Tab-separated table of C-alpha atoms in Angstrom:
chain	number	residue	atom	x	y	z
X	1	MET	CA	104.384	94.395	99.159
X	2	PRO	CA	104.729	95.998	101.475
X	3	LEU	CA	102.515	94.371	104.021
X	4	ILE	CA	101.396	97.149	106.358
X	5	THR	CA	99.664	95.694	109.396
X	6	PRO	CA	96.591	97.413	110.887
X	7	ALA	CA	98.604	98.445	113.955
X	8	LEU	CA	101.271	99.991	111.752
X	9	ARG	CA	98.640	101.715	109.641
X	10	ARG	CA	96.956	103.191	112.739
X	11	ALA	CA	100.307	104.337	114.115
X	12	GLN	CA	101.121	106.111	110.859
X	13	ALA	CA	97.722	107.791	110.782
X	14	SER	CA	97.923	108.970	114.391
X	15	SER	CA	101.485	110.222	114.076
X	16	SER	CA	100.591	112.393	111.099
X	17	ALA	CA	97.072	113.440	112.069
X	18	PRO	CA	96.503	117.201	111.870
X	19	GLY	CA	96.356	118.947	115.216
X	20	LEU	CA	98.783	116.628	117.003
X	21	ALA	CA	101.816	118.256	118.543
X	22	ALA	CA	105.121	117.719	116.777
X	23	SER	CA	106.513	115.982	119.860
X	24	THR	CA	103.711	113.418	119.675
X	25	ALA	CA	104.542	112.586	116.064
X	26	SER	CA	108.273	112.337	116.666
X	27	THR	CA	107.906	110.127	119.756
X	28	ALA	CA	105.599	107.551	118.151
X	29	THR	CA	106.844	103.973	118.550
X	30	LEU	CA	105.571	100.545	117.562
X	31	ALA	CA	106.464	97.105	118.896
X	32	ALA	CA	106.808	93.990	116.767
X	33	GLN	CA	103.671	92.946	114.904
X	34	SER	CA	102.237	89.513	114.126
X	35	LEU	CA	102.400	88.331	110.504
X	36	PRO	CA	101.181	85.230	108.626
X	37	PRO	CA	103.478	82.185	108.513
X	38	LEU	CA	105.486	81.295	105.431
X	39	PRO	CA	104.597	78.249	103.314
X	40	ALA	CA	107.115	75.462	103.804
X	41	ILE	CA	108.785	73.658	100.905
X	42	ALA	CA	107.759	70.003	100.892
X	43	HIS	CA	110.300	67.180	100.890
X	44	ASP	CA	108.152	64.585	99.133
X	45	ALA	CA	109.157	62.662	96.022
X	46	ALA	CA	107.122	64.869	93.680
X	47	THR	CA	108.895	68.009	94.936
X	48	LEU	CA	112.332	66.401	94.768
X	49	ALA	CA	111.670	65.367	91.166
X	50	ARG	CA	111.148	69.003	90.173
X	51	VAL	CA	114.476	70.270	91.567
X	52	ALA	CA	116.575	71.799	88.792
X	53	PRO	CA	119.053	74.658	88.395
X	54	PRO	CA	117.127	77.950	88.266
X	55	ILE	CA	116.949	79.962	85.044
X	56	LYS	CA	116.312	83.645	84.352
X	57	GLN	CA	112.735	84.465	83.433
X	58	ILE	CA	112.523	88.272	83.535
X	59	HIS	CA	113.345	89.738	80.128
X	60	SER	CA	110.832	92.579	79.751
X	61	GLU	CA	108.698	95.007	81.740
X	62	GLU	CA	105.749	92.652	81.262
X	63	ASP	CA	107.775	89.919	82.982
X	64	VAL	CA	108.386	92.313	85.884
X	65	HIS	CA	104.598	92.703	86.232
X	66	VAL	CA	104.208	88.904	86.226
X	67	TRP	CA	106.833	88.712	88.997
X	68	GLN	CA	105.013	91.356	91.049
X	69	GLN	CA	101.758	89.399	90.858
X	70	SER	CA	103.327	86.002	91.486
X	71	GLU	CA	103.193	83.761	94.513
X	72	ALA	CA	107.008	83.878	94.647
X	73	TYR	CA	106.885	87.671	95.111
X	74	ALA	CA	104.312	87.378	97.903
X	75	VAL	CA	106.363	84.723	99.711
X	76	TYR	CA	109.630	86.652	99.427
X	77	THR	CA	108.187	89.970	100.604
X	78	LEU	CA	106.497	88.247	103.534
X	79	PHE	CA	109.861	86.720	104.485
X	80	VAL	CA	111.519	90.162	104.433
X	81	GLN	CA	108.830	91.582	106.693
X	82	ARG	CA	108.923	88.656	109.117
X	83	ILE	CA	112.676	89.209	109.482
X	84	CYS	CA	112.048	92.915	110.134
X	85	GLU	CA	109.412	92.256	112.800
X	86	ALA	CA	111.708	89.770	114.556
X	87	CYS	CA	114.399	92.481	114.763
X	88	VAL	CA	112.259	95.275	116.265
X	89	GLY	CA	113.918	96.767	119.360
X	90	LYS	CA	116.930	94.398	119.291
X	91	PRO	CA	120.608	95.155	118.610
X	92	THR	CA	122.813	93.666	115.932
X	93	ARG	CA	124.846	90.667	117.135
X	94	LEU	CA	127.763	89.754	114.887
X	95	PRO	CA	128.560	86.092	115.626
X	96	PRO	CA	132.186	85.261	116.474
X	97	PRO	CA	134.251	82.979	114.230
X	98	PRO	CA	133.509	79.316	114.956
X	99	ALA	CA	135.963	77.118	116.787
X	100	ALA	CA	138.325	75.063	114.688
X	101	THR	CA	136.643	71.861	115.858
X	102	ALA	CA	133.136	71.486	117.165
X	103	ALA	CA	131.633	68.315	118.536
X	104	LYS	CA	128.136	69.074	117.234
X	105	GLU	CA	126.981	72.070	115.254
X	106	GLY	CA	123.441	73.194	114.563
X	107	ALA	CA	122.223	74.612	111.263
X	108	VAL	CA	122.897	78.219	112.257
X	109	GLU	CA	126.426	77.371	113.374
X	110	ARG	CA	127.097	75.603	110.053
X	111	LEU	CA	125.807	78.635	108.165
X	112	VAL	CA	128.032	80.947	110.199
X	113	ARG	CA	131.002	78.672	109.477
X	114	LEU	CA	130.214	78.811	105.747
X	115	LEU	CA	130.166	82.625	105.700
X	116	TYR	CA	133.387	82.870	107.684
X	117	GLU	CA	135.024	80.469	105.222
X	118	LEU	CA	134.013	82.758	102.368
X	119	ASN	CA	135.386	85.695	104.336
X	120	SER	CA	138.730	83.933	104.728
X	121	TRP	CA	139.067	83.690	100.944
X	122	THR	CA	139.135	87.482	100.780
X	123	ASP	CA	142.306	87.380	102.881
X	124	SER	CA	143.962	84.573	100.951
X	125	ILE	CA	143.244	85.811	97.401
X	126	GLU	CA	145.503	88.813	96.875
X	127	PRO	CA	144.387	91.679	94.612
X	128	HIS	CA	146.296	91.895	91.329
X	129	ALA	CA	149.124	94.399	91.519
X	130	LYS	CA	148.618	95.715	87.980
X	131	PRO	CA	146.578	98.948	87.982
X	132	GLN	CA	143.018	98.389	86.786
X	133	ARG	CA	140.387	100.965	86.010
X	134	PHE	CA	137.174	99.248	87.136
X	135	GLY	CA	137.635	96.846	90.014
X	136	ASN	CA	140.361	94.293	90.579
X	137	LEU	CA	140.400	91.161	88.439
X	138	ALA	CA	141.301	89.079	91.494
X	139	PHE	CA	137.580	89.184	92.311
X	140	ARG	CA	137.108	86.762	89.419
X	141	ASP	CA	139.534	84.398	91.128
X	142	TRP	CA	137.362	84.643	94.257
X	143	GLY	CA	134.286	83.895	92.163
X	144	ALA	CA	135.982	80.962	90.437
X	145	ARG	CA	136.731	79.414	93.831
X	146	LEU	CA	133.118	79.881	94.904
X	147	ARG	CA	131.864	78.268	91.692
X	148	GLN	CA	134.278	75.368	92.122
X	149	ARG	CA	133.272	74.730	95.753
X	150	ILE	CA	129.593	75.636	95.680
X	151	GLU	CA	128.424	72.017	95.775
X	152	LYS	CA	130.800	71.096	98.601
X	153	LEU	CA	129.652	74.114	100.641
X	154	HIS	CA	126.025	73.024	100.392
X	155	HIS	CA	126.813	69.411	101.217
X	156	GLU	CA	128.514	70.600	104.410
X	157	LEU	CA	125.631	72.949	105.253
X	158	LEU	CA	122.624	70.752	104.513
X	159	PRO	CA	121.532	67.574	106.318
X	160	PRO	CA	121.293	64.457	104.115
X	161	HIS	CA	117.562	64.785	103.434
X	162	LEU	CA	118.020	68.327	102.043
X	163	VAL	CA	121.133	67.784	99.911
X	164	ALA	CA	118.933	67.123	96.867
X	165	PHE	CA	117.914	70.802	96.883
X	166	ALA	CA	121.525	71.981	96.435
X	167	PRO	CA	121.277	72.450	92.623
X	168	GLU	CA	118.568	75.079	93.078
X	169	LEU	CA	120.131	76.697	96.138
X	170	GLY	CA	123.572	77.005	94.577
X	171	ALA	CA	122.513	79.508	91.907
X	172	TYR	CA	121.447	82.066	94.527
X	173	LEU	CA	124.550	81.770	96.698
X	174	LEU	CA	126.740	82.006	93.605
X	175	ASP	CA	125.105	85.326	92.686
X	176	ALA	CA	124.999	86.747	96.222
X	177	PHE	CA	128.405	88.450	96.314
X	178	GLY	CA	128.578	90.363	93.051
X	179	SER	CA	129.059	89.931	89.339
X	180	PHE	CA	132.373	88.240	88.587
X	181	THR	CA	132.097	89.377	84.963
X	182	ARG	CA	131.420	93.068	85.562
X	183	ILE	CA	133.244	93.145	88.924
X	184	ASP	CA	130.407	95.015	90.583
X	185	TYR	CA	127.886	94.606	93.380
X	186	GLY	CA	124.354	95.910	93.881
X	187	SER	CA	121.009	95.360	95.530
X	188	GLY	CA	120.271	92.521	93.091
X	189	HIS	CA	123.100	90.487	94.629
X	190	GLU	CA	121.800	91.308	98.103
X	191	LEU	CA	118.402	90.085	96.873
X	192	ALA	CA	119.942	86.783	95.745
X	193	PHE	CA	121.353	86.176	99.233
X	194	PHE	CA	118.025	86.888	100.900
X	195	VAL	CA	116.244	84.557	98.470
X	196	TRP	CA	118.802	81.864	99.341
X	197	LEU	CA	118.225	82.494	103.041
X	198	SER	CA	114.443	82.356	102.645
X	199	MET	CA	114.653	79.058	100.793
X	200	LEU	CA	116.832	77.513	103.511
X	201	TYR	CA	114.310	78.710	106.092
X	202	ARG	CA	111.302	77.341	104.192
X	203	LEU	CA	113.071	74.011	103.687
X	204	GLY	CA	113.116	73.614	107.463
X	205	LEU	CA	116.901	73.807	107.834
X	206	PHE	CA	116.577	75.881	111.026
X	207	THR	CA	113.169	74.839	112.319
X	208	ASP	CA	110.471	72.199	111.910
X	209	SER	CA	108.324	72.650	108.813
X	210	THR	CA	106.402	69.374	108.862
X	211	TRP	CA	103.036	71.135	109.199
X	212	GLY	CA	103.347	72.963	105.893
X	213	GLU	CA	104.114	76.347	107.476
X	214	VAL	CA	107.230	78.036	108.859
X	215	ALA	CA	107.006	80.727	111.534
X	216	ASP	CA	109.711	80.862	114.192
X	217	PRO	CA	110.485	84.414	115.401
X	218	ARG	CA	113.551	83.196	117.307
X	219	VAL	CA	115.131	81.820	114.133
X	220	GLU	CA	114.093	84.922	112.174
X	221	GLU	CA	115.770	87.081	114.815
X	222	VAL	CA	119.012	85.146	114.410
X	223	LEU	CA	118.834	85.412	110.627
X	224	GLY	CA	118.245	89.165	110.758
X	225	LEU	CA	120.561	90.154	113.598
X	226	GLU	CA	123.413	87.648	113.226
X	227	VAL	CA	123.482	85.922	109.842
X	228	PHE	CA	122.641	88.940	107.666
X	229	PRO	CA	125.178	91.231	109.431
X	230	LEU	CA	127.805	88.524	108.884
X	231	TYR	CA	126.880	88.473	105.195
X	232	LEU	CA	127.295	92.266	105.162
X	233	LEU	CA	130.756	91.822	106.667
X	234	VAL	CA	131.713	89.474	103.814
X	235	ALA	CA	130.198	91.782	101.158
X	236	TRP	CA	131.774	94.970	102.561
X	237	ARG	CA	135.208	93.382	102.723
X	238	LEU	CA	134.873	92.179	99.118
X	239	GLN	CA	133.902	95.696	98.033
X	240	ASP	CA	136.916	97.172	99.812
X	241	ARG	CA	139.465	94.512	98.906
X	242	TYR	CA	138.687	94.290	95.185
X	243	GLY	CA	137.253	97.756	94.534
X	244	LEU	CA	133.870	96.551	93.314
X	245	GLU	CA	131.843	99.040	91.306
X	246	PRO	CA	128.237	99.863	92.283
X	247	ALA	CA	125.913	97.861	90.017
X	248	GLY	CA	123.255	99.994	88.377
X	249	SER	CA	123.961	102.904	90.691
X	250	HIS	CA	121.933	106.115	90.552
X	251	GLY	CA	125.080	107.908	91.718
X	252	VAL	CA	124.390	110.389	94.479
X	253	TRP	CA	120.654	110.066	93.779
X	254	GLY	CA	120.517	106.485	95.015
X	255	LEU	CA	119.854	105.505	98.606
X	256	ASP	CA	123.175	103.675	98.880
X	257	ASP	CA	125.823	102.703	96.342
X	258	PHE	CA	125.544	98.983	97.132
X	259	HIS	CA	122.833	98.015	99.638
X	260	PHE	CA	119.213	98.540	100.597
X	261	LEU	CA	118.091	95.895	103.104
X	262	PRO	CA	120.317	97.141	105.990
X	263	TYR	CA	118.235	100.330	106.027
X	264	VAL	CA	114.957	98.380	106.015
X	265	ILE	CA	115.989	96.088	108.862
X	266	GLY	CA	117.824	98.866	110.713
X	267	ALA	CA	114.729	101.080	110.691
X	268	ALA	CA	112.778	98.158	112.167
X	269	GLN	CA	115.385	97.786	114.929
X	270	LEU	CA	114.845	101.442	115.892
X	271	ARG	CA	111.055	101.429	115.574
X	272	SER	CA	110.334	100.731	119.249
X	273	GLN	CA	112.214	103.767	120.605
X	274	SER	CA	112.113	107.515	120.093
X	275	ALA	CA	115.249	108.730	121.859
X	276	LEU	CA	117.258	108.606	118.630
X	277	ARG	CA	115.034	110.224	116.020
X	278	PRO	CA	115.410	110.136	112.240
X	279	SER	CA	116.205	113.854	112.223
X	280	HIS	CA	119.295	113.254	114.385
X	281	VAL	CA	120.624	109.938	113.104
X	282	ASN	CA	122.751	111.450	110.317
X	283	ALA	CA	124.311	113.929	112.753
X	284	VAL	CA	125.051	111.079	115.169
X	285	SER	CA	126.891	109.160	112.440
X	286	ALA	CA	129.087	112.201	111.741
X	287	HIS	CA	129.707	113.205	115.378
X	288	ALA	CA	133.344	113.585	116.387
X	289	SER	CA	132.821	111.627	119.611
X	290	ILE	CA	132.013	108.578	117.482
X	291	LEU	CA	134.205	108.888	114.389
X	292	GLN	CA	137.284	110.140	116.206
X	293	ASP	CA	137.033	109.224	119.882
X	294	GLN	CA	135.289	105.844	119.801
X	295	LEU	CA	136.162	104.484	116.354
X	296	GLY	CA	139.446	106.249	115.705
X	297	SER	CA	141.421	104.171	113.236
X	298	ALA	CA	139.272	101.063	113.844
X	299	ARG	CA	136.898	101.605	110.932
X	300	ASP	CA	136.859	98.132	109.463
X	301	PRO	CA	133.510	96.519	108.533
X	302	ALA	CA	133.421	94.268	111.607
X	303	THR	CA	133.811	97.251	113.944
X	304	LEU	CA	131.192	99.327	112.148
X	305	ILE	CA	128.692	96.470	112.350
X	306	SER	CA	129.295	95.250	115.904
X	307	ARG	CA	130.640	98.149	118.031
X	308	ALA	CA	128.168	99.196	120.749
X	309	LEU	CA	128.747	102.930	120.511
X	310	GLU	CA	127.901	105.478	123.189
X	311	LEU	CA	125.765	108.046	121.405
X	312	PRO	CA	126.130	111.760	122.211
X	313	SER	CA	123.431	112.781	124.682
X	314	SER	CA	123.047	116.168	122.996
X	315	LEU	CA	121.495	114.411	119.985
X	316	LEU	CA	119.157	112.155	121.957
X	317	SER	CA	115.659	112.969	123.168
X	318	GLY	CA	114.968	111.545	126.596
X	319	ASN	CA	116.544	108.744	128.567
X	320	GLU	CA	114.983	105.873	126.673
X	321	GLY	CA	117.548	103.291	125.649
X	322	VAL	CA	118.608	103.333	122.010
X	323	VAL	CA	119.186	100.040	120.228
X	324	VAL	CA	122.909	99.943	119.379
X	325	PRO	CA	124.471	98.617	117.318
X	326	ASN	CA	121.843	98.705	114.582
X	327	LEU	CA	122.158	98.242	110.834
X	328	TYR	CA	120.808	101.681	109.934
X	329	LEU	CA	123.464	103.522	111.934
X	330	SER	CA	126.151	101.030	110.853
X	331	SER	CA	125.341	101.745	107.206
X	332	LEU	CA	125.519	105.494	107.799
X	333	LEU	CA	128.862	105.076	109.553
X	334	ARG	CA	130.180	103.174	106.564
X	335	ILE	CA	129.176	106.046	104.304
X	336	GLN	CA	130.910	108.513	106.627
X	337	VAL	CA	134.067	106.403	106.534
X	338	LEU	CA	134.151	105.932	102.753
X	339	LYS	CA	132.962	109.294	101.441
X	340	ARG	CA	134.195	112.847	101.840
X	341	GLY	CA	132.356	116.140	101.802
X	342	PRO	CA	128.997	117.286	103.194
X	343	PHE	CA	126.564	114.436	103.800
X	344	HIS	CA	123.705	116.220	102.028
X	345	GLU	CA	125.818	116.387	98.863
X	346	HIS	CA	127.042	112.789	98.565
X	347	SER	CA	123.919	111.179	100.130
X	348	PRO	CA	121.040	113.604	99.455
X	349	LEU	CA	118.324	110.954	99.568
X	350	LEU	CA	119.281	109.761	103.058
X	351	HIS	CA	119.588	113.391	104.126
X	352	ASP	CA	116.164	114.173	102.669
X	353	ILE	CA	114.535	111.198	104.403
X	354	ALA	CA	116.034	112.090	107.784
X	355	SER	CA	114.901	115.697	107.518
X	356	SER	CA	111.363	114.827	106.372
X	357	VAL	CA	110.236	111.820	108.422
X	358	PRO	CA	109.145	112.384	112.040
X	359	ASN	CA	109.561	108.869	113.471
X	360	TRP	CA	110.852	105.377	112.786
X	361	ILE	CA	107.377	103.947	112.188
X	362	LYS	CA	106.943	106.064	109.084
X	363	LEU	CA	110.568	105.622	108.063
X	364	HIS	CA	110.395	101.826	108.262
X	365	ALA	CA	107.103	101.726	106.336
X	366	GLY	CA	108.582	104.074	103.737
X	367	MET	CA	111.703	101.927	103.394
X	368	LEU	CA	109.538	98.864	102.764
X	369	LYS	CA	107.647	100.715	100.038
X	370	MET	CA	110.833	102.076	98.533
X	371	TYR	CA	112.451	98.616	98.520
X	372	ALA	CA	109.447	97.257	96.627
X	373	ALA	CA	109.492	100.157	94.184
X	374	GLU	CA	113.208	100.698	93.586
X	375	CYS	CA	114.535	97.135	93.883
X	376	LEU	CA	111.829	94.504	93.446
X	377	SER	CA	109.984	96.420	90.709
X	378	LYS	CA	112.975	97.423	88.590
X	379	LYS	CA	113.884	95.254	85.609
X	380	VAL	CA	117.544	96.274	85.835
X	381	VAL	CA	117.634	94.689	89.308
X	382	VAL	CA	115.394	91.616	89.058
X	383	GLN	CA	116.298	90.620	85.480
X	384	HIS	CA	119.267	88.684	86.868
X	385	LEU	CA	117.173	86.795	89.450
X	386	PRO	CA	116.750	83.130	88.422
X	387	PHE	CA	113.647	81.073	89.135
X	388	GLY	CA	113.516	77.381	89.962
X	389	LYS	CA	110.779	74.811	90.427
X	390	VAL	CA	110.523	74.465	94.227
X	391	GLY	CA	111.806	77.651	95.912
X	392	LEU	CA	111.359	80.841	93.918
X	393	VAL	CA	108.887	79.524	91.346
X	394	TRP	CA	107.927	81.290	88.124
X	395	PRO	CA	104.191	80.876	87.411
X	396	ASP	CA	103.407	78.307	84.706
X	397	ASN	CA	100.414	80.247	83.403
X	398	PRO	CA	100.840	83.876	84.417
X	399	ALA	CA	97.715	85.991	84.333
X	400	PRO	CA	97.651	88.497	81.469
X	401	VAL	CA	98.551	92.059	82.394
X	402	ALA	CA	95.474	94.036	81.376
X	403	GLY	CA	94.436	97.639	81.743
X	404	GLN	CA	97.946	99.047	81.581
X	405	ALA	CA	98.356	102.797	81.761
X	406	THR	CA	101.328	104.542	80.271
X	407	VAL	CA	103.364	106.680	82.657
X	408	PRO	CA	104.298	109.946	80.935
X	409	PRO	CA	107.975	110.918	80.980
X	410	ALA	CA	109.068	113.105	83.864
X	411	ARG	CA	112.224	114.723	85.145
X	412	GLY	CA	113.485	115.791	88.520
X	413	MET	CA	114.238	114.310	91.908
X	414	ALA	CA	112.707	111.104	93.193
X	415	LEU	CA	111.536	112.703	96.411
X	416	GLY	CA	110.172	115.958	95.033
X	417	GLY	CA	113.069	118.359	95.463
X	418	ARG	CA	115.473	119.161	98.258
X	419	GLN	CA	112.797	119.093	100.934
X	420	GLY	CA	110.841	116.037	99.583
X	421	ASN	CA	108.927	113.541	101.697
X	422	LEU	CA	108.232	109.844	101.940
X	423	GLY	CA	104.895	110.105	100.172
X	424	SER	CA	106.455	108.994	96.908
X	425	LEU	CA	108.486	106.091	98.286
X	426	GLY	CA	105.913	103.490	97.231
X	427	VAL	CA	106.030	104.432	93.545
X	428	PRO	CA	108.720	103.187	91.147
X	429	THR	CA	110.754	105.810	89.365
X	430	ALA	CA	108.956	106.518	86.098
X	431	ARG	CA	110.593	105.586	82.794
X	432	GLN	CA	109.680	106.700	79.320
X	433	GLY	CA	107.377	104.159	77.745
X	434	ALA	CA	107.033	102.193	80.983
X	435	SER	CA	103.626	100.889	81.876
X	436	VAL	CA	102.197	100.032	85.272
X	437	PRO	CA	99.490	97.384	85.754
X	438	PRO	CA	96.646	97.706	88.198
X	439	ALA	CA	97.259	96.392	91.713
X	440	ARG	CA	96.227	92.763	91.536
X	441	ALA	CA	97.498	89.539	93.094
X	442	THR	CA	97.085	86.148	91.483
X	443	GLY	CA	97.831	82.627	92.573
X	444	SER	CA	96.685	80.750	95.638
X	445	LEU	CA	99.003	82.532	98.055
X	446	GLY	CA	98.443	85.908	96.412
X	447	GLN	CA	94.698	85.493	96.955
X	448	ALA	CA	95.185	84.224	100.498
X	449	LEU	CA	97.285	87.245	101.435
X	450	ALA	CA	94.738	89.840	100.290
X	451	MET	CA	93.916	91.909	103.372
X	452	PRO	CA	90.196	91.917	104.242
X	453	ARG	CA	88.561	94.788	106.089
X	454	THR	CA	88.643	92.960	109.410
X	455	VAL	CA	91.480	90.583	110.231
X	456	PRO	CA	92.210	88.817	113.526
X	457	PRO	CA	95.373	90.317	115.031
X	458	THR	CA	97.284	87.041	114.824
X	459	ARG	CA	96.644	86.516	111.115
X	460	LEU	CA	97.441	89.826	109.505
X	461	GLN	CA	97.529	89.870	105.732
X	462	PRO	CA	99.305	92.066	103.190
X	463	SER	CA	97.382	94.795	101.450
X	464	THR	CA	97.185	94.105	97.739
X	465	ALA	CA	96.682	97.823	97.220
X	466	MET	CA	100.295	98.318	98.253
X	467	ARG	CA	101.725	95.424	96.280
X	468	THR	CA	102.024	97.427	93.058
X	469	PRO	CA	101.860	101.144	92.379
X	470	SER	CA	98.792	102.949	91.172
X	471	ALA	CA	98.319	103.080	87.431
X	472	HIS	CA	97.741	106.838	87.563
X	473	THR	CA	100.738	107.824	89.686
X	474	THR	CA	103.735	109.541	88.152
X	475	LEU	CA	107.057	110.216	89.724
X	476	PRO	CA	109.994	112.263	88.413
X	477	ARG	CA	113.025	110.225	87.457
X	478	PRO	CA	116.338	111.144	89.110
X	479	PRO	CA	119.387	111.704	86.880
X	480	GLN	CA	121.745	108.741	86.573
X	481	ASP	CA	125.505	108.794	86.460
X	482	LYS	CA	125.661	105.820	84.114
X	483	PRO	CA	123.321	103.226	82.592
X	484	PRO	CA	122.356	100.637	85.227
X	485	SER	CA	123.677	97.150	84.728
X	486	SER	CA	122.032	95.043	87.418
């Protein structure tokens, strides 16, 4: 992770080649790229016999290295990138609430109904009136209802031949909306939802998987542009209603207090156009014509996600159509609504990225690298991720982590100062005593996904050189407001 296709690699090289005019770099675009299919989860008796509730397996930095080299990691990161490619150049579509009665519902409609049911609980479970310092304890009541009904929800979602997988699926959905103990939410909970979604997809809930592979761009588009935004609606309303704390937040030095994937997918949505450039997107989100004239008092999560805004022409370059709504701009609008003060003070990392990256090709590739480094490679995030026996599988005999190199302690900003760049986005923030293994993939899928020098355009493979950071790379660690918890 991340899988950078040859076309994307060439586009990055050409957009940053010395001697090219700045306008050429800033107008670079890239259409959706072809990626390998995902391995399907079998439904045979042997697979069904292995189904069991997932358990946590990551307890140390060495376990994080095992996770990075595992087949489960390769499958998950490929799923994320397939969703991104399916969303390139397409707007967010928040699905409407389902009808009270429906003669026949497909799998997507049942999933939408499930998420809207969870959203309705946020209305029915009132916050506790007693003042509380960190979050509202009513969130635990919401979590208790989810735990009580988790089996019923899966029985209503899954067809009869997939109900047996509910014990493994339930653990991920239960962890997808925050910690009911700490009353917080972070990118680890977002990760749990995406793992749950990937498992449903690989089980063939939405498409046929009888040939051992799953690759349906139409379904992936729906998951990225309709289902995931609906999940964001549920998560944002929970954060607002019960005052959830950011889990493991870097404070102002983090990308976002709660989420990461909306920026990854949102950058992919904008990758095929150059009218709205990264250097202008923050200014667009703060423009009075949007915050005051078009949004006004309607600043609820549903409006921020689904409103097709008219962007100010003074901040656009050319007449090319901009993809709106998109998750990147929606996430920026949410920050503008919730936070006060100059953007570069409360969100310096987003400000730094926008001022340093010339086009959405580089920004999307950088977001993929940063997601791998700051979410999937951090023990404080993935230590809460459970592993089962059929979906997200922990290797039985993990390869030993050899040739480790110690990363010396460092201080400073993650992106190299106020004017930083995306060159460091693929490297995890260094920690004292942390060690980084050499880039190496093991397992049958890990070996299959190693990118050769020449690959047919329809079977592009991930570069193992980008799956884990270099053993000799150091990166300053940003200051933290408090010790991370998840």
